[in-house]
Short mmCIF file of C-alpha atoms (C1' of nucleotides) in Angstrom, two decimals:
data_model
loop_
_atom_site.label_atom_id
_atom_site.label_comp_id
_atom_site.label_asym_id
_atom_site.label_seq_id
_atom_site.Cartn_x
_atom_site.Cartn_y
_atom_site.Cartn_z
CA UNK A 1 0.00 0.00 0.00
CA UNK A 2 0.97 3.62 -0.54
CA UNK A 3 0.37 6.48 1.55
CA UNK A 4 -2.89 7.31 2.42
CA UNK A 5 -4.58 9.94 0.28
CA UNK A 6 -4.48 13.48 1.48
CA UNK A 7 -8.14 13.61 1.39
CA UNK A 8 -8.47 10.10 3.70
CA UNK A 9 -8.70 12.79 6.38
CA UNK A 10 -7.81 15.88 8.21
CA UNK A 11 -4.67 14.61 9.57
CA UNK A 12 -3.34 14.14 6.01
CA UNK A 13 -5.00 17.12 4.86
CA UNK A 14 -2.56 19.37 7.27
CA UNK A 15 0.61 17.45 6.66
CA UNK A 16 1.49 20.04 3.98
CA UNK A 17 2.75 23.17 5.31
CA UNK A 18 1.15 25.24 2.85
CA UNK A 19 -2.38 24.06 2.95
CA UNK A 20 -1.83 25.16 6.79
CA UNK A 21 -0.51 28.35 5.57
CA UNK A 22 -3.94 28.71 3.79
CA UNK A 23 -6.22 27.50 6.31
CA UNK A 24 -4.58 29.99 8.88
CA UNK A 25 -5.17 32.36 6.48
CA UNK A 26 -8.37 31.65 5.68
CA UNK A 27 -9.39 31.26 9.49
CA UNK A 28 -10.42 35.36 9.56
CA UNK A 29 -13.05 35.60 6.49
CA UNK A 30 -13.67 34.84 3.50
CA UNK A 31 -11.06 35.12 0.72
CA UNK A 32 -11.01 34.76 -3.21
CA UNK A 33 -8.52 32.82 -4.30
CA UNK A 34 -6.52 35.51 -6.06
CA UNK A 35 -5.89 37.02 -2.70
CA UNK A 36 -4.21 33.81 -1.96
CA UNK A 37 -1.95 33.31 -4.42
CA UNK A 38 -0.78 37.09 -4.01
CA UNK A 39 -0.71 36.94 -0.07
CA UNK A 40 1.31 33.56 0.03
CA UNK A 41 2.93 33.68 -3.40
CA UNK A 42 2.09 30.46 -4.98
CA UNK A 43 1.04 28.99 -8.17
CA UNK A 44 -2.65 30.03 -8.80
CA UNK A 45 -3.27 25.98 -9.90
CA UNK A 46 -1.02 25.15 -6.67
CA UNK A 47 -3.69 27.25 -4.40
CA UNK A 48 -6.56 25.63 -6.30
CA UNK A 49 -5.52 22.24 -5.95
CA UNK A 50 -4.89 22.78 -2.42
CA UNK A 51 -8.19 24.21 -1.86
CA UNK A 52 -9.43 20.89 -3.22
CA UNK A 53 -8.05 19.00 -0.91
CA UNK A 54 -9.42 21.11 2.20
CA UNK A 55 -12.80 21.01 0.42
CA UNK A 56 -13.10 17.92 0.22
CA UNK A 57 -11.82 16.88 3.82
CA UNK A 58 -14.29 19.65 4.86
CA UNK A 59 -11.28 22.07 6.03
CA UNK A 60 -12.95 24.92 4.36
CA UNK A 61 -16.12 26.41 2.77
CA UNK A 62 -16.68 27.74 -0.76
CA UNK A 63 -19.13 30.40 -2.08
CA UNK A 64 -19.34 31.87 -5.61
CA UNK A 65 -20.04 35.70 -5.60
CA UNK A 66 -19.84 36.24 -9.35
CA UNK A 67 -17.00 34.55 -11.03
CA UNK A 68 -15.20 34.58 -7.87
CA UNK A 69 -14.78 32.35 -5.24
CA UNK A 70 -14.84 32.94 -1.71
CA UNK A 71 -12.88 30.27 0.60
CA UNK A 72 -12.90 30.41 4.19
CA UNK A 73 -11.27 27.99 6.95
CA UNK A 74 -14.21 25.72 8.59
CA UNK A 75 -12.75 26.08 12.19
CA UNK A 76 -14.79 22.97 13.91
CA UNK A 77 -13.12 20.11 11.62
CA UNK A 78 -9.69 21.52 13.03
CA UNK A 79 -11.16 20.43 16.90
CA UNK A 80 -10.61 16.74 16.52
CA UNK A 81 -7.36 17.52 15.92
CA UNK A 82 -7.26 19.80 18.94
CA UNK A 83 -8.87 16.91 20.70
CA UNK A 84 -6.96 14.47 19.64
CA UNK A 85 -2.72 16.08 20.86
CA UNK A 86 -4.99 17.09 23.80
CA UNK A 87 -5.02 13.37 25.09
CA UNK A 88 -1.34 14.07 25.53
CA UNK A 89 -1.33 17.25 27.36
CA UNK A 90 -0.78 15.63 30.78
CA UNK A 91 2.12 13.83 29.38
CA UNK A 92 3.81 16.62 28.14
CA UNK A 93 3.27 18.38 31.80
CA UNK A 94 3.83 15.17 33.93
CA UNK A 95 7.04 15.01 31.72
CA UNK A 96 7.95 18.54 32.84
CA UNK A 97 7.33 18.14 36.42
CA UNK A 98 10.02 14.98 36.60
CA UNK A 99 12.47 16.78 35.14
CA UNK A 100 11.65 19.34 37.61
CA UNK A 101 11.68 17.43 40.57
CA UNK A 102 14.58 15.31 39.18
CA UNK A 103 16.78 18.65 38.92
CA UNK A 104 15.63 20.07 42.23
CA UNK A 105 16.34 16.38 44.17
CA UNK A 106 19.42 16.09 42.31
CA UNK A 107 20.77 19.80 43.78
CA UNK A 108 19.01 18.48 47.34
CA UNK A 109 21.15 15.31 47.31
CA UNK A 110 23.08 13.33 45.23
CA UNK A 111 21.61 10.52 43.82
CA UNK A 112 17.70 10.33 45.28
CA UNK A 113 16.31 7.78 42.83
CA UNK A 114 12.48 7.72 43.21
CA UNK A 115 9.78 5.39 41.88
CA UNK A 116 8.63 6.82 39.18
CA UNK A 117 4.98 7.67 39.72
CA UNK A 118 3.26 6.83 36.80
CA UNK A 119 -0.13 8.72 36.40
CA UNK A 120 -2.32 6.16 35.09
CA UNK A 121 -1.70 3.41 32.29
CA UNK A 122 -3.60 2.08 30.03
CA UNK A 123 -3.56 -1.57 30.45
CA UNK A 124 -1.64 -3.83 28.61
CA UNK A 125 -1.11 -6.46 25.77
CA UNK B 1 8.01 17.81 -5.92
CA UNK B 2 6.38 15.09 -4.28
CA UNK B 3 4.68 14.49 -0.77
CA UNK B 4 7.13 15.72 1.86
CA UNK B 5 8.26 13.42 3.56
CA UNK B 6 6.94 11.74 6.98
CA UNK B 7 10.36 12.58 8.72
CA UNK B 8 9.72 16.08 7.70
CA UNK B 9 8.23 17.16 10.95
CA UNK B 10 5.51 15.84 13.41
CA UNK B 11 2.48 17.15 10.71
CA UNK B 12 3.56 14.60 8.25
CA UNK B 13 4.51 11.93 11.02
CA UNK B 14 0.89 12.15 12.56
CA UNK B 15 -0.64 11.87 9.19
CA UNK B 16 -0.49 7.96 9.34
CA UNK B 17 -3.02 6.19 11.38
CA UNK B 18 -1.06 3.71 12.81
CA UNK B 19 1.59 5.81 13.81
CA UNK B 20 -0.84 7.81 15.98
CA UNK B 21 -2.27 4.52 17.42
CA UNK B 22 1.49 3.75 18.45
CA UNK B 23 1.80 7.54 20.01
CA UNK B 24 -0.99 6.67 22.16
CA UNK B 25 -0.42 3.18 23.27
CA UNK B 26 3.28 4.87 23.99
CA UNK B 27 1.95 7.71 25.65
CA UNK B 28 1.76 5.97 29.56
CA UNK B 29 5.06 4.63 29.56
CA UNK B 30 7.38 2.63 27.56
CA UNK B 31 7.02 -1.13 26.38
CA UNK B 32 8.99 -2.95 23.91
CA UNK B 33 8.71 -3.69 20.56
CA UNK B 34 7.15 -6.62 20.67
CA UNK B 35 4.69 -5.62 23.15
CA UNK B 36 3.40 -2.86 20.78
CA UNK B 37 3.19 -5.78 17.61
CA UNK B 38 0.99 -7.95 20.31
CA UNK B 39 -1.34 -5.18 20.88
CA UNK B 40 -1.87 -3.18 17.96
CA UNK B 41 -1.62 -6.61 15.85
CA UNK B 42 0.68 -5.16 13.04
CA UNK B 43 3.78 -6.88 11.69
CA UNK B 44 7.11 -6.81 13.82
CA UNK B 45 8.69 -4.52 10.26
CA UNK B 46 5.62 -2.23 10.03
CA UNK B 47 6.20 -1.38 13.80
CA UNK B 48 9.84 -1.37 13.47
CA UNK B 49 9.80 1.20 11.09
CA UNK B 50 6.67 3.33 12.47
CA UNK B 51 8.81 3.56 15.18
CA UNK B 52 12.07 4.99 12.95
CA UNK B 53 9.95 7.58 11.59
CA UNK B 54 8.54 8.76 14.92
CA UNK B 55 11.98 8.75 16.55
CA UNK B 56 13.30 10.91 13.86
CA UNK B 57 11.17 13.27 14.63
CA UNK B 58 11.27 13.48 17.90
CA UNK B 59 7.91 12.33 18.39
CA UNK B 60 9.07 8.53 20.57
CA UNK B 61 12.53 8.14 22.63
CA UNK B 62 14.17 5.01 22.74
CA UNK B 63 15.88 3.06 25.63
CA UNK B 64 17.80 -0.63 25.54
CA UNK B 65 17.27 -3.15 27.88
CA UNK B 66 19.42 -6.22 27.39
CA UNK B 67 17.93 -7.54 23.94
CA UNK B 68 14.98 -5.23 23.40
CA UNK B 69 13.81 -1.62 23.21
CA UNK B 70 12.02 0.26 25.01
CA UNK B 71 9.93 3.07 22.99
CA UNK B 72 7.60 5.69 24.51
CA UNK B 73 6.38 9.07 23.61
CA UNK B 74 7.64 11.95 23.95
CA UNK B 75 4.63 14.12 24.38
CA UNK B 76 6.32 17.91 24.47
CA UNK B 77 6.98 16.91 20.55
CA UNK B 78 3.33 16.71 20.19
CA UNK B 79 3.02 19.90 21.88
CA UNK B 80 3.40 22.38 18.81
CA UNK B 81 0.71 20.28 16.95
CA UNK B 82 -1.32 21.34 19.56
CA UNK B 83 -0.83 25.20 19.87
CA UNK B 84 -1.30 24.81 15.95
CA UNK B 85 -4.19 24.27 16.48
CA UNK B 86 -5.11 26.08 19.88
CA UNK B 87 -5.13 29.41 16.99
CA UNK B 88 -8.42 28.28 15.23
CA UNK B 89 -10.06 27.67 18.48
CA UNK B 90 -11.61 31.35 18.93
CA UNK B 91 -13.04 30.56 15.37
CA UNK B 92 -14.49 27.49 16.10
CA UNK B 93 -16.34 28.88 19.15
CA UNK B 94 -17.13 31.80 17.35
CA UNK B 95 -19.11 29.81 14.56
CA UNK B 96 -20.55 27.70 16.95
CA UNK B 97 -22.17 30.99 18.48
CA UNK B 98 -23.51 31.99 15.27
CA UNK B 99 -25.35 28.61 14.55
CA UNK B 100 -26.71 28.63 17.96
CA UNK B 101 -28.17 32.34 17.65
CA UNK B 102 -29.24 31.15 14.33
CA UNK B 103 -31.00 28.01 15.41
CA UNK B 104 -32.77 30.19 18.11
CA UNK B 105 -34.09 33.38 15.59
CA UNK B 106 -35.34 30.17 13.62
CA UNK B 107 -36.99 29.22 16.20
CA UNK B 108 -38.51 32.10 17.26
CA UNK B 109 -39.46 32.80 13.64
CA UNK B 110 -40.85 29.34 13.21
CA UNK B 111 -38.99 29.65 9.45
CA UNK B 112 -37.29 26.68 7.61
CA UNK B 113 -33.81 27.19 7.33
CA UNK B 114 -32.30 25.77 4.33
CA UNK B 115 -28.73 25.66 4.52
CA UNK B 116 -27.72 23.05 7.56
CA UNK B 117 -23.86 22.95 7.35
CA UNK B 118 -22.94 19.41 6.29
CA UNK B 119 -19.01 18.41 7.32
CA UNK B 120 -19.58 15.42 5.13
CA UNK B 121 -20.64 17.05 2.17
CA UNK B 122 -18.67 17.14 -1.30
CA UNK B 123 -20.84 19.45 -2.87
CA UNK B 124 -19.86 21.23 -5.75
CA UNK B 125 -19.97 24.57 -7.36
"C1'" DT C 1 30.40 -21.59 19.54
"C1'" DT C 2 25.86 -22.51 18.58
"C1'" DT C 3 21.23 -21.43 19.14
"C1'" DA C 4 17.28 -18.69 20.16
"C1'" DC C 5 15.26 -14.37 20.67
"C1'" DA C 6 14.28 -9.22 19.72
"C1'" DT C 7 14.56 -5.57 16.32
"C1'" DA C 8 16.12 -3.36 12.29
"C1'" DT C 9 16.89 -3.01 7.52
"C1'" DT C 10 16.51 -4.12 2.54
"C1'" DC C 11 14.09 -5.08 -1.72
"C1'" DC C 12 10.04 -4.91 -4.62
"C1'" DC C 13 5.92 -2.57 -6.03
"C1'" DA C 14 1.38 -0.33 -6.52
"C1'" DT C 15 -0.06 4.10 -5.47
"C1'" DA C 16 -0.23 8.92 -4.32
"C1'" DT C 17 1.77 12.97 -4.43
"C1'" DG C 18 3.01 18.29 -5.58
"C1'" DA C 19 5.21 21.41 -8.87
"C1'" DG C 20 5.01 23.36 -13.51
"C1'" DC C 21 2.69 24.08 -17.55
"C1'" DA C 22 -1.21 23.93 -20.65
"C1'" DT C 23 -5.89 23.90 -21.22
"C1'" DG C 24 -10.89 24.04 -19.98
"C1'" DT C 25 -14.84 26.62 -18.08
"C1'" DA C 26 -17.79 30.02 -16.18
"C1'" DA C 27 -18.90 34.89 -15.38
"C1'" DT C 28 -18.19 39.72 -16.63
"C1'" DG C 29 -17.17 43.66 -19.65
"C1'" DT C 30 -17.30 46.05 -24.18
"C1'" DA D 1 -20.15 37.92 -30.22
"C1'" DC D 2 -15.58 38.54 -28.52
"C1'" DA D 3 -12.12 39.47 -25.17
"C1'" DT D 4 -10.95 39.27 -20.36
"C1'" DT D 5 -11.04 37.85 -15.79
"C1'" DA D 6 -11.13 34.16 -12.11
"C1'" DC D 7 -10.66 29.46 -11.17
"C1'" DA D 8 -10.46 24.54 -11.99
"C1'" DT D 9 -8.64 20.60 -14.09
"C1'" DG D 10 -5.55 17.67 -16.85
"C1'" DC D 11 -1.02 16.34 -17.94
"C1'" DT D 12 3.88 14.65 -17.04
"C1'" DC D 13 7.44 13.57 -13.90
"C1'" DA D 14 10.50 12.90 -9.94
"C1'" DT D 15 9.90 11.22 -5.49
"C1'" DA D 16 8.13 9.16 -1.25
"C1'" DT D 17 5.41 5.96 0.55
"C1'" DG D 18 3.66 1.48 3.35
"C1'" DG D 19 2.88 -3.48 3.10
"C1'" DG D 20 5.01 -8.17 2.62
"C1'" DA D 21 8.73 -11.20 2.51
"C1'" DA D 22 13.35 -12.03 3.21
"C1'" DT D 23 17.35 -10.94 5.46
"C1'" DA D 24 20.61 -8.62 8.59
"C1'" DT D 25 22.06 -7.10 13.16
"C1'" DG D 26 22.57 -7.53 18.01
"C1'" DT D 27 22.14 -9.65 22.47
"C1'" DA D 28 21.59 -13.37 25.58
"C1'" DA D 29 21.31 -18.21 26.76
"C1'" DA D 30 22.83 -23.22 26.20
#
DNA sequence: TTTACATATTCCCATATGAGCATGTAATGT
DNA sequence: ACATTACATGCTCATATGGGAATATGTAAA
């Protein structure tokens, strides 16, 4: 198998830096497209084919106002993504308060090896 | 150019399901390889190199115990993914105010409402 | 050393990509 | 009707992928 497609979800969707360029900004209002190939300074096709891509994950709306097009970032199908690194947030600070501790019992003593308290784990095999 | 690739940063490492299965199974503390290929029931390669990707970016540190490995997640790497996309929050909140005062002038009007956003939509034009 | 165990790496391959360029299409202006 | 504007799509191509199978590496036990 190959890599998934970019439009299997929103994960791939905002692997490529510059669709995230364009959803963040996109996240204000609504934009034609020629706005965004002048404010980030790509390939008009480049921006369009992009836009695809968040279209069709859902990553952003389209309107027609005449023969333009207005994009704009749809905000709520970032939030499972939000949701999802959240689940690690307590890691990341648990990880930051060993260190701590490990740094201030280290200048305490010299070698205080503690158990290392493990928060909670999710069961295993 | 082609897809960037998935040791480009922690965007493109996410991007592959399994990889973010591993990051959370790794997320308590660390188990071995083998451990991971038990409970996620993928082939010992697959894992192997799911895990050489996420170490190269950071996102999994590594420790050897006599004959096997020890893997777990580093969650500060996951961290920027996260104030990423912390930014569109305000917007999401924001749209989920107006759909809420709209669903209550409906209401009040007792008017149909035609356009119901649908995340699963690929409509065109 | 020989054997068994735990991981890592290599090779092959179908598939998907993104950039650049050309072309198609729809709406507007004259 | 014709030209122009504003996007979208189609094309080729170099490159990266992930799965499977086979193999290599590394450590420990017999």
């Amino acid at each position: 198998m190959a890599r998934a497609s970019t439009t299997s979800d929103a994960f791939n969707a905002i692997a490529e830096p510059r669709r995230r360029e364009i959803l963040s900004y996109l996240a204000g209002d609504e934009r034609p497209v020629g706005e965004i190939v002048a404010a980030l300074g790509l390939e008009q096709p480049s921006v369009s084919k992009h836009l695809r891509v968040l279209r069709d994950v859902g990553l952003v709306r389209m309107r027609c106002q005449g023969r333009q097009k207005l994009y704009r970032t749809n905000a709520e199908a970032i939030r499972p993504l939000h949701e999802w690194t959240e689940t690690f947030e307590r890691y990341w600070q648990h990880q930051l308060n060993r260190v701590k501790e490990l740094a201030e019992a280290t200048v305490r003593q010299g070698s205080t090896v503690l158990k290392t308290p493990n928060p909670n784990q999710k069961e295993k095999s």
